[in-house]
Coordinates of C-alpha atoms in Angstrom, one line a residue:
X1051 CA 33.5 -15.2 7.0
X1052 CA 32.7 -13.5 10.3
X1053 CA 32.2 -9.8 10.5
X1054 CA 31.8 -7.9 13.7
X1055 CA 30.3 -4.5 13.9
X1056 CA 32.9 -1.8 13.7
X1057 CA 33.4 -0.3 17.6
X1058 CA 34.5 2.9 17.6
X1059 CA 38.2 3.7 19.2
X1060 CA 36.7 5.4 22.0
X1061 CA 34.7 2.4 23.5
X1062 CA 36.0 -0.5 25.2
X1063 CA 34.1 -3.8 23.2
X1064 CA 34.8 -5.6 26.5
X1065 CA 32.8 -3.4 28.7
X1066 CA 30.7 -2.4 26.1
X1067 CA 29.7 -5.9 24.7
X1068 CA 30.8 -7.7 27.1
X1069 CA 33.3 -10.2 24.7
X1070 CA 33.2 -10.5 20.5
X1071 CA 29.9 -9.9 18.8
X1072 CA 28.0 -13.1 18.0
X1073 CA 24.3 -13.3 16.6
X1074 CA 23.2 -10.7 18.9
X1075 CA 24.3 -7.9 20.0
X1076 CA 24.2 -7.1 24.2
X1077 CA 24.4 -2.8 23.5
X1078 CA 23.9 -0.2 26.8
X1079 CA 21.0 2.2 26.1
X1080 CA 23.6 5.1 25.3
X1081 CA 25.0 2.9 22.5
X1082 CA 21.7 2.0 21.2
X1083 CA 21.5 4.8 18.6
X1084 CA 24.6 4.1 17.5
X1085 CA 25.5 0.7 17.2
X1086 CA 23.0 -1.4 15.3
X1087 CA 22.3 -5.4 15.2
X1088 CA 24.4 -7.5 13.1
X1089 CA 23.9 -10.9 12.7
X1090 CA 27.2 -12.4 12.0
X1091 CA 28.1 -15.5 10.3
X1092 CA 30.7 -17.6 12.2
X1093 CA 31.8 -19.8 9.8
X1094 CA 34.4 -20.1 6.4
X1095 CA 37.9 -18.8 6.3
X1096 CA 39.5 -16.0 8.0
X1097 CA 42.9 -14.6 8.9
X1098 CA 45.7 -15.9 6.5
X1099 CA 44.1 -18.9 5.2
X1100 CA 41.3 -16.3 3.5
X1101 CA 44.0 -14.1 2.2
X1102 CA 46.0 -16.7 1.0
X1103 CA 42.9 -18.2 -1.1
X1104 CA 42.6 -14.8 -2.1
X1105 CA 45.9 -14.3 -3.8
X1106 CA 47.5 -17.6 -3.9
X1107 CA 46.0 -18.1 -7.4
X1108 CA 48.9 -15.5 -8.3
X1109 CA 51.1 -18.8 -8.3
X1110 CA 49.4 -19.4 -11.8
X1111 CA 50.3 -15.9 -12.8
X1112 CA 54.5 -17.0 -12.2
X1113 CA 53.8 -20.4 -13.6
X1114 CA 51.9 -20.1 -16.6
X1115 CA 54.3 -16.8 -17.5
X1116 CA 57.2 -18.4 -16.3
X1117 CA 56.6 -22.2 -18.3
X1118 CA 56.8 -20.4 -22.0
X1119 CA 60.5 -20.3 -21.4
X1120 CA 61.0 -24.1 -21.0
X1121 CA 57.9 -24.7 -23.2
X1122 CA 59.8 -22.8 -25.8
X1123 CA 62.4 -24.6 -25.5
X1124 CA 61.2 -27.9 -26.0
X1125 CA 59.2 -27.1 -28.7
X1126 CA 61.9 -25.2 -30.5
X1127 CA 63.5 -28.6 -30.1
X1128 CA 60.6 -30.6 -31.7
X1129 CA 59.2 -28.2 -34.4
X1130 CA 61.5 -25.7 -35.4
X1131 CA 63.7 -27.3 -37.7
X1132 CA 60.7 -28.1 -40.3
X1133 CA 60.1 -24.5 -40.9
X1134 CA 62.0 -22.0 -38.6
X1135 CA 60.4 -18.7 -40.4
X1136 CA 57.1 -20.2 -39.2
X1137 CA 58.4 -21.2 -35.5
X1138 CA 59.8 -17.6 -35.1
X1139 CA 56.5 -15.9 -35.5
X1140 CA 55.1 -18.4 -33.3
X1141 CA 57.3 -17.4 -30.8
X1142 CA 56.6 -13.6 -31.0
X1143 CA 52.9 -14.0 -31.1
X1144 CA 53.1 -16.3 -28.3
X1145 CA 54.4 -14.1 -26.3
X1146 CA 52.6 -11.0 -27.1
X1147 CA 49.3 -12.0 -27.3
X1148 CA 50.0 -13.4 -23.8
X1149 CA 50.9 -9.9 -22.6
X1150 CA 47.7 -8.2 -24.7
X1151 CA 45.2 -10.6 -23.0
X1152 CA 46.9 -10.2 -19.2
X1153 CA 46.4 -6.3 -20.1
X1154 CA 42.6 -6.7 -21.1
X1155 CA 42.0 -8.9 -18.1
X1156 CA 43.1 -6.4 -15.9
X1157 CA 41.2 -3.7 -17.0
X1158 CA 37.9 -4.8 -17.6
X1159 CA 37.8 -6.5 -14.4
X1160 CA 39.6 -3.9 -12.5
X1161 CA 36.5 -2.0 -12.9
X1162 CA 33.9 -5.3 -12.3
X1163 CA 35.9 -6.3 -9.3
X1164 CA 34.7 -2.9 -7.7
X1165 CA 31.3 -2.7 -9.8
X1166 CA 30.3 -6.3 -8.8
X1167 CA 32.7 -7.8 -6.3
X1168 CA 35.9 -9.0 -5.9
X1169 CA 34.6 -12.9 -5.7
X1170 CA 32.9 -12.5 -8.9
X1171 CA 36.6 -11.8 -10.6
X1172 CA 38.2 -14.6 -8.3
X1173 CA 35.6 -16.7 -9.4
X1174 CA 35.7 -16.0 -13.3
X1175 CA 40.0 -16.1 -13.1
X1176 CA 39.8 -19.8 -11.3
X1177 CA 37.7 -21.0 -14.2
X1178 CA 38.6 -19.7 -17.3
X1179 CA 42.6 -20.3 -16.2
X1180 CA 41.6 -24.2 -15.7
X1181 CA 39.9 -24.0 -18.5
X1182 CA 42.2 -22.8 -21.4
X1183 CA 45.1 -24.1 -19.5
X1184 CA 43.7 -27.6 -20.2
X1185 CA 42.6 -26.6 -23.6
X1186 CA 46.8 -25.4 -24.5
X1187 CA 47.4 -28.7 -23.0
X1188 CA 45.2 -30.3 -25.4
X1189 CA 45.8 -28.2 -28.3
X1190 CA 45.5 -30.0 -31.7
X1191 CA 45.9 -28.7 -35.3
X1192 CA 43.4 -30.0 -37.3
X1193 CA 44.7 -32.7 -39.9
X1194 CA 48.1 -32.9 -37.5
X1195 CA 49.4 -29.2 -39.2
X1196 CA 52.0 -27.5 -37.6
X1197 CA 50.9 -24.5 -38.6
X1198 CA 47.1 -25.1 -36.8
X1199 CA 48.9 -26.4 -33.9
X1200 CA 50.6 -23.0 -33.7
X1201 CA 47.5 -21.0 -34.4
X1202 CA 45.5 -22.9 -31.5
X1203 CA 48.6 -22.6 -28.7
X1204 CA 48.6 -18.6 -29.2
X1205 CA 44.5 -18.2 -29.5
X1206 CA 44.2 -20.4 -26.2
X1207 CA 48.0 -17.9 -24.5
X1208 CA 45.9 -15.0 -25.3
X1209 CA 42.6 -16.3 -23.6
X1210 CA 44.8 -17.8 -20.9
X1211 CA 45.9 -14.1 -20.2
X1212 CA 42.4 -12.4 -19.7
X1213 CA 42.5 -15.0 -16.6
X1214 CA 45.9 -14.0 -15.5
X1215 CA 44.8 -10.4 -15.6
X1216 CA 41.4 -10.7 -14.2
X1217 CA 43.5 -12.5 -11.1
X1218 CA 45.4 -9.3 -10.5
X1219 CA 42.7 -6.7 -9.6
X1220 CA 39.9 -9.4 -8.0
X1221 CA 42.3 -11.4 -6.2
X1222 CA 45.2 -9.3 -4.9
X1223 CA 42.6 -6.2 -3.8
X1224 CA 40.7 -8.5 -2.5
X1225 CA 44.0 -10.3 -0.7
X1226 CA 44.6 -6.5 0.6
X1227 CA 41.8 -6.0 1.8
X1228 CA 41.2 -9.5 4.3
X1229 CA 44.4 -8.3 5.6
X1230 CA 42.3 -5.9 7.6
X1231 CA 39.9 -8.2 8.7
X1232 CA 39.3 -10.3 11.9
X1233 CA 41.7 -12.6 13.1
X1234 CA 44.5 -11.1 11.1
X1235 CA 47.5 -9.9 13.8
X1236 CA 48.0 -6.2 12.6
X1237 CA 51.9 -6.5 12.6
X1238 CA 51.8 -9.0 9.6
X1239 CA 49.0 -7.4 7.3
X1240 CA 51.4 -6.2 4.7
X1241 CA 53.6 -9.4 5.5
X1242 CA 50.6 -11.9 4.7
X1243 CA 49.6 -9.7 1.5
X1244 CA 53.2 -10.4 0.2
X1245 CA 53.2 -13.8 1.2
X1246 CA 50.0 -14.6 -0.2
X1247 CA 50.7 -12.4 -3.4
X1248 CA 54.3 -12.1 -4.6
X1249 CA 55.9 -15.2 -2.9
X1250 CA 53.2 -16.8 -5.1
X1251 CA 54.5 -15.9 -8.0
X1252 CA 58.1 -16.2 -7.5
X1253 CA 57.2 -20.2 -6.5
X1254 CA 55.5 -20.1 -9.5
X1255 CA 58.5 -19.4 -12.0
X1256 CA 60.4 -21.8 -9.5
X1257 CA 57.8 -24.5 -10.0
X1258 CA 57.7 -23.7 -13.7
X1259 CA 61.4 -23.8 -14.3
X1260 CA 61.6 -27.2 -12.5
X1261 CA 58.2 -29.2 -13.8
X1262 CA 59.5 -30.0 -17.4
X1263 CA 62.6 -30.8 -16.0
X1264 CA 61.0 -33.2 -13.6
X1265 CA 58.9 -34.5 -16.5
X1266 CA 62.0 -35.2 -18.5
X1267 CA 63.0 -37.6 -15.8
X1268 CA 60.3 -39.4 -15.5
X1269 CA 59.0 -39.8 -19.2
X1270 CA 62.4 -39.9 -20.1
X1271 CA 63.9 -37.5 -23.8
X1272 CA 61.7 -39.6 -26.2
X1273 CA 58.2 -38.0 -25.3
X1274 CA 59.3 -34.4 -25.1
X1275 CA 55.8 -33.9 -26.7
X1276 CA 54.1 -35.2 -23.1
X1277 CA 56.1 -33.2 -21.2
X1278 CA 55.4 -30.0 -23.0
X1279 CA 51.7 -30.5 -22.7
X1280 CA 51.9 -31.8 -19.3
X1281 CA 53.5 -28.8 -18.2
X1282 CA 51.0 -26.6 -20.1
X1283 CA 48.1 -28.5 -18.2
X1284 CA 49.7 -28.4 -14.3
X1285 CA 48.9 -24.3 -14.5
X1286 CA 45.1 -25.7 -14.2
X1287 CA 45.7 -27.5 -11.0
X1288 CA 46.3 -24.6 -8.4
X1289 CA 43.0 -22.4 -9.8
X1290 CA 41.1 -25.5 -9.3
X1291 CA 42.0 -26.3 -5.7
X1292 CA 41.5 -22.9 -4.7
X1293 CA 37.7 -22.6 -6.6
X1294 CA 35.7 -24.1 -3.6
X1295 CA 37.3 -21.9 -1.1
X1296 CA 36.4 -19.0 -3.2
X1297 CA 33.0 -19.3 -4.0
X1298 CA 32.6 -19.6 0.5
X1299 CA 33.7 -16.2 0.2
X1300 CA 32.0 -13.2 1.5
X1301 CA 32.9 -9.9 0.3
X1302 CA 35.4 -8.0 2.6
X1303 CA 34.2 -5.2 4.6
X1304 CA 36.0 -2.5 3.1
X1305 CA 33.8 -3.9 0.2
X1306 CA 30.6 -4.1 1.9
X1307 CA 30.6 -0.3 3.5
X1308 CA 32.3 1.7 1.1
X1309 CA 31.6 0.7 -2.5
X1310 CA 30.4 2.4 -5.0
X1311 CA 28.4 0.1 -7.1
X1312 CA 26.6 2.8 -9.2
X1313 CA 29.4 3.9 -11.9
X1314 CA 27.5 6.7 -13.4
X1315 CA 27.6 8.0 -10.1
X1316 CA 30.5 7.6 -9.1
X1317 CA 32.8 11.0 -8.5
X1318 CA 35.2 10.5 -10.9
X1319 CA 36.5 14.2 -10.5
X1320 CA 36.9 14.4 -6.8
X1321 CA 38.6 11.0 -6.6
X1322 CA 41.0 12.2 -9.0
X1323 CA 41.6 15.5 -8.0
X1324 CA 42.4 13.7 -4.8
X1325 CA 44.4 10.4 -6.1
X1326 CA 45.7 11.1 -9.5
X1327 CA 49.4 11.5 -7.9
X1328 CA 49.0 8.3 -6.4
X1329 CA 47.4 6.8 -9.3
X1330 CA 50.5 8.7 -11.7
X1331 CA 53.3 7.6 -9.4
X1332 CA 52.6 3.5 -8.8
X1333 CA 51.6 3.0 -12.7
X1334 CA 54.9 4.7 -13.3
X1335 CA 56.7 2.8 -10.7
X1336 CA 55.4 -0.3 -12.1
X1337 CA 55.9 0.4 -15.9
X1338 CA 60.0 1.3 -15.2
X1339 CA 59.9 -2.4 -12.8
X1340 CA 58.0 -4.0 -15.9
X1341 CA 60.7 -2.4 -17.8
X1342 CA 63.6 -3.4 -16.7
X1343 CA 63.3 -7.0 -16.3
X1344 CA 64.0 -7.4 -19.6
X1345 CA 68.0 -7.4 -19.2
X1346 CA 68.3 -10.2 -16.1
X1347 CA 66.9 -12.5 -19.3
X1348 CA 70.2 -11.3 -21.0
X1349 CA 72.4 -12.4 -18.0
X1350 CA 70.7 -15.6 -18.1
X1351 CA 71.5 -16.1 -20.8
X1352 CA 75.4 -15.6 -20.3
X1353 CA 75.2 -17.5 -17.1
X1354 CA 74.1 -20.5 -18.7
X1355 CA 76.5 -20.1 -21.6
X1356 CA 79.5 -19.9 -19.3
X1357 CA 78.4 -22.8 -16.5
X1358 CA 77.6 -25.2 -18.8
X1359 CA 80.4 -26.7 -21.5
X1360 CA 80.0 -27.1 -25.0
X1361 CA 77.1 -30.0 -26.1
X1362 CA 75.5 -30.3 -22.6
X1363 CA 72.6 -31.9 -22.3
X1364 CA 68.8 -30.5 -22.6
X1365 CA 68.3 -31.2 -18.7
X1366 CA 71.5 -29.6 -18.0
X1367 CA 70.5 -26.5 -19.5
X1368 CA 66.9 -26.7 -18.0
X1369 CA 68.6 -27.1 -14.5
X1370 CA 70.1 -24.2 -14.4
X1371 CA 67.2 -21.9 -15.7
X1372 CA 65.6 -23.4 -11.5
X1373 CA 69.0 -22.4 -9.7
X1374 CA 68.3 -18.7 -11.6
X1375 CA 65.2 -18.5 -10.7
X1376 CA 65.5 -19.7 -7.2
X1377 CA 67.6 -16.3 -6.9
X1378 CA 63.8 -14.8 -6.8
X1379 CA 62.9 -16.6 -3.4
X1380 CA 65.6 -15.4 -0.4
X1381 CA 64.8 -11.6 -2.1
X1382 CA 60.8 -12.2 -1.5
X1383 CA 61.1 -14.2 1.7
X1384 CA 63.4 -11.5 3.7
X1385 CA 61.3 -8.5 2.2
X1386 CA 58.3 -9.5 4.0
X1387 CA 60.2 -9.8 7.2
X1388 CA 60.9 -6.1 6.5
X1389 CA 57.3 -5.0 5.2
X1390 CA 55.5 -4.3 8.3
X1391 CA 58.5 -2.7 10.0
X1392 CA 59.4 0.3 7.3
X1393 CA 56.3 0.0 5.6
X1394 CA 55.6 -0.9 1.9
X1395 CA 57.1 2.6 1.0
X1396 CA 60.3 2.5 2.3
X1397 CA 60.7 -1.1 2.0
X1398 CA 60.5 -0.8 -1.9
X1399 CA 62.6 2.4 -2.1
X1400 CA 65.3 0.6 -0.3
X1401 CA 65.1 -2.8 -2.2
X1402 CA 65.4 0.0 -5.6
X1403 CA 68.7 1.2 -4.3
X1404 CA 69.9 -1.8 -3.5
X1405 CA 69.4 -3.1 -7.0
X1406 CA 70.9 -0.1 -8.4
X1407 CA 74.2 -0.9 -6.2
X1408 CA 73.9 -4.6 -7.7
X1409 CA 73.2 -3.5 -11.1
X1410 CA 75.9 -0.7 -11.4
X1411 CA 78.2 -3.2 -9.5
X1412 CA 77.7 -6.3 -12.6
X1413 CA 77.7 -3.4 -15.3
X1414 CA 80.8 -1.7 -14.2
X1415 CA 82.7 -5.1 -13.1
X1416 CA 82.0 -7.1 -16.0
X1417 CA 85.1 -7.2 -17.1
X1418 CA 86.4 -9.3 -14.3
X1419 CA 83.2 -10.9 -12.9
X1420 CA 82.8 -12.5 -16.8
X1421 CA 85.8 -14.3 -15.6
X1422 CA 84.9 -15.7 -12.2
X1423 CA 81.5 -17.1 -12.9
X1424 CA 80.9 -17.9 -9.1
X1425 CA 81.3 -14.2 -8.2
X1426 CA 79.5 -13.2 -11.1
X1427 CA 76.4 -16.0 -10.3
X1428 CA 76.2 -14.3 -6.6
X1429 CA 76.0 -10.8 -7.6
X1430 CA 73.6 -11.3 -10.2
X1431 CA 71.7 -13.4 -7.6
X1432 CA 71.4 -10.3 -5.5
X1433 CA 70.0 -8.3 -8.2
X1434 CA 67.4 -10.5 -8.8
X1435 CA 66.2 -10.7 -5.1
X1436 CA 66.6 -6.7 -4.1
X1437 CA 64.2 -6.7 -7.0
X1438 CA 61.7 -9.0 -5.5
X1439 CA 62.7 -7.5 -1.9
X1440 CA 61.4 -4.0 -3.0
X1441 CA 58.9 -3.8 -5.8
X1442 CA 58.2 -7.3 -6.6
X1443 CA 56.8 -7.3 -2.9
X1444 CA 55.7 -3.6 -2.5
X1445 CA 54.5 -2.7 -5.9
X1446 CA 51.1 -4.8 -5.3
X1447 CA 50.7 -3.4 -1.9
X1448 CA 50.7 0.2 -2.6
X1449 CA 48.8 -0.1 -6.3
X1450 CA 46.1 -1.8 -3.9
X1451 CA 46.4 -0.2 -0.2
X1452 CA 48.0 3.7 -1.5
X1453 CA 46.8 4.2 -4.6
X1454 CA 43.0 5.0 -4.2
X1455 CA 40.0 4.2 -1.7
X1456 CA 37.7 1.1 -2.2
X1457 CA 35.3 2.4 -4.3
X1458 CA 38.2 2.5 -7.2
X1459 CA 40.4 0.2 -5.4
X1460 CA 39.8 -2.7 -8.5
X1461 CA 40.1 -0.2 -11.4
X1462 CA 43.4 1.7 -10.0
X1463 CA 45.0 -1.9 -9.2
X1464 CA 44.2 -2.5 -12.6
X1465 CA 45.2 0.2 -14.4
X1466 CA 48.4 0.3 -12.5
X1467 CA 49.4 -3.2 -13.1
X1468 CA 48.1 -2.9 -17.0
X1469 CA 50.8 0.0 -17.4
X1470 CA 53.2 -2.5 -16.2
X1471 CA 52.7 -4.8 -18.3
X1472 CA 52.8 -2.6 -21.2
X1473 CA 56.5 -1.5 -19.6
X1474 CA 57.4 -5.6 -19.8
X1475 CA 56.1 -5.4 -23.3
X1476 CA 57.9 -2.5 -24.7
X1477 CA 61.1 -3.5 -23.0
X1478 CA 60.8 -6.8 -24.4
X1479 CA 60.9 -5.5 -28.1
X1480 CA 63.7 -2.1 -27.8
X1481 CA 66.8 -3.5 -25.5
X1482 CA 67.7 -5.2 -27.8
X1483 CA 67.9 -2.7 -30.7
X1484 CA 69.5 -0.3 -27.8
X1485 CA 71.9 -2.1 -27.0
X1486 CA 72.8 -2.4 -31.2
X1487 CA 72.8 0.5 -31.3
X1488 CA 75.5 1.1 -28.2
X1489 CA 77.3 -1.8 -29.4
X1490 CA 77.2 -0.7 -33.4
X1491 CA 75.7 -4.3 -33.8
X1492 CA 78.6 -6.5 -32.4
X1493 CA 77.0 -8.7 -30.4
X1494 CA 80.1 -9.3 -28.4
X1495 CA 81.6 -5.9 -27.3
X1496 CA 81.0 -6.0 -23.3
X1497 CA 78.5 -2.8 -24.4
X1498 CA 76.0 -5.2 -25.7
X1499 CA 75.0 -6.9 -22.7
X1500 CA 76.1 -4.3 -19.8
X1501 CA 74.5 -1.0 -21.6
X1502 CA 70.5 -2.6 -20.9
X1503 CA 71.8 -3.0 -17.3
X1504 CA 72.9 0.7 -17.3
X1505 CA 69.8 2.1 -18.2
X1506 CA 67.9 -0.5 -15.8
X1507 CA 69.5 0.6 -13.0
X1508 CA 69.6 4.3 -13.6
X1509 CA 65.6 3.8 -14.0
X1510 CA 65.5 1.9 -10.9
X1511 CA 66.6 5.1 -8.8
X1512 CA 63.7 7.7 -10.9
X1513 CA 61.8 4.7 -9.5
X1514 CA 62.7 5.0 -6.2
X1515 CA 62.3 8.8 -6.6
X1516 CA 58.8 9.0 -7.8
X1517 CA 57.4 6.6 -5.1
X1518 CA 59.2 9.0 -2.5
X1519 CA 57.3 12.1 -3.6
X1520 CA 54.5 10.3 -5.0
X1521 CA 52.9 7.8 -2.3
X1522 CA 52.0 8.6 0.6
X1523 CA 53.2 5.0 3.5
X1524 CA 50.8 2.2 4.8
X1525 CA 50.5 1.2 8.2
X1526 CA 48.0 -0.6 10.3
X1527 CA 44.5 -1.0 8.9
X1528 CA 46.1 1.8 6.4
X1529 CA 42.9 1.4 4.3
X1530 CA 39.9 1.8 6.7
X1531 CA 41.0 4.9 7.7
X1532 CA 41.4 5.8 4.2
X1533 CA 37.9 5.1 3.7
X1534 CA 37.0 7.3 6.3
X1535 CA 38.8 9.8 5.4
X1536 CA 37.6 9.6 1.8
X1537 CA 33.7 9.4 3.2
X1538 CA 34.6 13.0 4.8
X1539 CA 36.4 14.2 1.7
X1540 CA 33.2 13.7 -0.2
X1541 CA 30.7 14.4 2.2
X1542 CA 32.9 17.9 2.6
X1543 CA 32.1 18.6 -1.2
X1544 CA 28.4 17.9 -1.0
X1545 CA 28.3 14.3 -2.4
X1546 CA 25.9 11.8 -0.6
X1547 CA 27.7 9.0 0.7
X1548 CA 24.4 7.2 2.1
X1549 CA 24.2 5.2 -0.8
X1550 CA 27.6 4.0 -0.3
X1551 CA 28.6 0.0 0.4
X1552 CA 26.1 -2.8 -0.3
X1553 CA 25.2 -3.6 3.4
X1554 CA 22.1 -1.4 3.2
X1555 CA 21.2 -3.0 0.2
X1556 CA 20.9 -6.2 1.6
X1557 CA 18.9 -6.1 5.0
X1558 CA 18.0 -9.2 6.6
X1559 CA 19.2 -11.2 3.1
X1560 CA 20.2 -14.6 4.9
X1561 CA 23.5 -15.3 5.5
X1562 CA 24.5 -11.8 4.6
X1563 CA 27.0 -10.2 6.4
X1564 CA 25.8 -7.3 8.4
X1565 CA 22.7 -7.5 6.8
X1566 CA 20.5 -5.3 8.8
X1567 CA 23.2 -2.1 9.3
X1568 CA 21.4 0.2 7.8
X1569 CA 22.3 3.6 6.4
X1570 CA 21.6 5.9 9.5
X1571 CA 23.2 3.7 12.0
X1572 CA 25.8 3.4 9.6
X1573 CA 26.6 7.2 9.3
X1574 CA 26.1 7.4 12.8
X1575 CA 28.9 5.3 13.9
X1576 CA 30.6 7.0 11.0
X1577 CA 30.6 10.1 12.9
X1578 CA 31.5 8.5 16.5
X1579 CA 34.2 6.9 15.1
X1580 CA 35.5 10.2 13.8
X1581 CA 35.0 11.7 16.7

């Protein structure tokens, strides 16, 4: 990946260098102080093709997530009738082992992603996804048992998640943060981050919704058990096509002059004194978002029930979980039409009161939409895509371009997305007590299934309130100047910042990028830039 030395605003690089830096630099003498040699590599990705390698590995994130659902149901199909006590706490492990390894992921690398790289988590996530994805795939209980079978599909979900959470912090930061590099046009960065990111994701649960359906077709009802493991094993293919693109990756620039590889010296109380707002507001953001996912599962649910007749067929009821989850695509696809133009801030705050408006509108209506199941499929299509219009497309961009500078970029994006997930976990396990409680446990007063969307929606607009006082908006190269602004915040309470990035640690390494800017140059053009 090419890097170019930094000019600062006040020079023109055409009269200056006469055209783009190659491997040498043509500097007048009154520049000579300040802007050093750089060799510069011209060669590997750049512009969207290296951010989409960066976070197109997401697309796992949707799938694998997304594939339990079907997987479920096949296997519910297959297994559960020969001892449905033991299939039920299958099911509930399954599922929240899944979320405790996604939330260990992102933790411990949110902090190696900025103590050792970004590619070093990319790298790790491609792998180990492949890896167990094959192995749940594969899975076996030994002698044929049900019960071993069972224990090996939620020991491999729960190894399968430390990828999926490692993916979040290494790959999307480091998506974010090649949206500021060369060759990327400056009124698309937040547009390519959500492309690269979110629309992943959301093609994910599409591709996962559709794959054992397609599977089905072609090996036909009688070898349910190959399609289950088939769709199990596709979630290896994507990490594996991206893994040679990743391992061509330098470190991105913010990376490479601002890090902070040295924890214990790392200062932890003037970053938070300065971000903990930030920090406070997007990890609450994300937990309510997390949250309140939970009760779209319950209209599902009804959708299905009322589309489809009694004694349907398996692919019938598979079918319809894609058209659902194709709702997730027009939401994601206009929101990052809209992302560069109000900004991540405002763009999310919007899509949260438009799914307030859709979510009040199927609580309140149910009455009559529950009769007019075309009406009542639009609406609820709506919901699902103001949701990925604002927060399923903003949420990742302001956890890794608002929330903190790139010394703790990794460790805030994971920490933030870790709450999340914890909100997706709680909600999975008390809507459905709530809403027996609201109900008085009569699972077909209108109460039961309209109270969860209540609350949802109600949360949605604290949401929209706490990102409105809480984070600051991003706009072009939004996080380079936070950098700079975050050198002079420490410098201004005596810390050194000379140690800071990794460039000065590696002059003249081959093939480095930037290798010889050195640390006085470095603060130099530091302070012309300011200037």
């Amino acid at each position: 990946m090419s890097q170019s030395v930094d000019t600062p605003p006040s020079y023109s690089p055409q009269k200056e260098d006469g055209g783009k830096l190659s491997t040498q630099v043509v500097a007048s003498d009154d520049l000579a102080a300040t802007t050093p040699t750089e060799p510069v590599k011209q060669q590997g990705l750049k512009g969207f093709a290296l951010i989409f390698a960066c976070g197109a590995a997401l697309f796992s994130d949707g799938y694998v997530n997304a594939i339990s659902g079907p997987v479920g149901t096949i296997l519910r199909r297959l297994y559960r009738a020969e001892n449905p006590a033991a299939f039920d706490r299958f099911k509930q492990l399954f599922s929240s082992l899944a979320f405790a390894g996604t939330v260990l992921g992102m933790l411990v690398f949110g902090v190696l992603s900025d103590k050792i790289g970004r590619k070093f988590g990319m790298i790790f996530a491609s792998l180990w996804l492949a890896l167990f994805s094959v192995l749940c795939a594969g899975a076996y209980g030994a002698g044929g048992s049900l019960g071993g079978l069972y224990a090996a599909l939620i020991a491999y979900r729960f190894l399968i998640g430390i990828a999926i959470g490692a993916e979040y912090p290494a790959g999307s930061v480091a998506a974010s943060e090649n949206t500021e590099g060369e060759g990327v046009n400056k009124k698309r960065q937040q547009m390519y981050f959500s492309l690269a990111t979110n629309t992943m994701i959301d093609v994910g649960f599409v591709i996962a919704a559709f794959m054992p359906l397609l599977l089905i077709w072609i090996c036909t009802m009688d070898h349910l058990r190959l399609v289950w493991r088939l769709s199990l094993g596709f979630g290896a293919v994507p990490p594996l096509i991206l893994l040679y693109f990743r391992t061509k990756m330098e470190e991105s620039k913010h990376y490479q002059k601002s890090a902070i590889t040295n924890f214990a010296k790392m200062p932890w109380w003037l970053i938070m004194k300065r971000y903990w707002v930030r920090l406070l507001a997007i990890s609450a953001a994300w937990f309510i978002y997390d949250f309140v996912t939970y009760p779209t599962g319950l209209y599902a649910d009804y959708i299905v029930e009322r589309v489809l007749p009694p004694g349907s067929s398996f692919q019938a009821n598979l079918g319809w979980g894609v058209v659902i989850n194709l709702f997730y695509i027009p939401g994601t696809l206009i929101g990052v039409l809209v992302n560069d133009r109000l900004g991540p801030k405002y763009t999310m705050i919007l899509g949260l009161l438009l799914q307030t408006a859709f979510g009040f509108g199927l609580s309140g209506g149910f009455s009559s939409l529950k009769n007019h199941i075309g009406g009542f499929v639009v609406l609820y299509g709506l919901f699902l895509s103001a949701g990925e219009f604002g927060p399923g497309n903003n949420l990742g961009l302001l956890a890794s371009k608002a929330a903190g500078p790139t010394a703790v970029r990794g460790t805030f994006y994971g920490i933030a997305a870790a709450i999340g997930k914890i909100g997706a976990f709680i909600g999975t396990y008390v809507y459905t007590p709530i809403s027996n409680s609201l109900s008085h446990g009569d699972e077909n007063a209108e109460i039961y299934t309209t109270g969860p969307f209540y609350i949802g929606s109600g949360l949605a607009v604290v949401s929209a309130l706490v990102i409105f006082f809480g984070v600051p908006n991003i706009g072009e190269d939004g996080m380079l100047k936070e950098d700079e602004e975050f050198r002079g915040y420490l410098e201004a309470n005596g810390y050194d910042t000379s140690a800071m990035g990794t460039l000065s640690h590696d002059v003249d390494a081959p093939g480095s990028v930037g290798a010889s800017q050195g640390n006085d140059s470095d603060s130099a053009q530091h302070v012309a830039a300011k200037a």
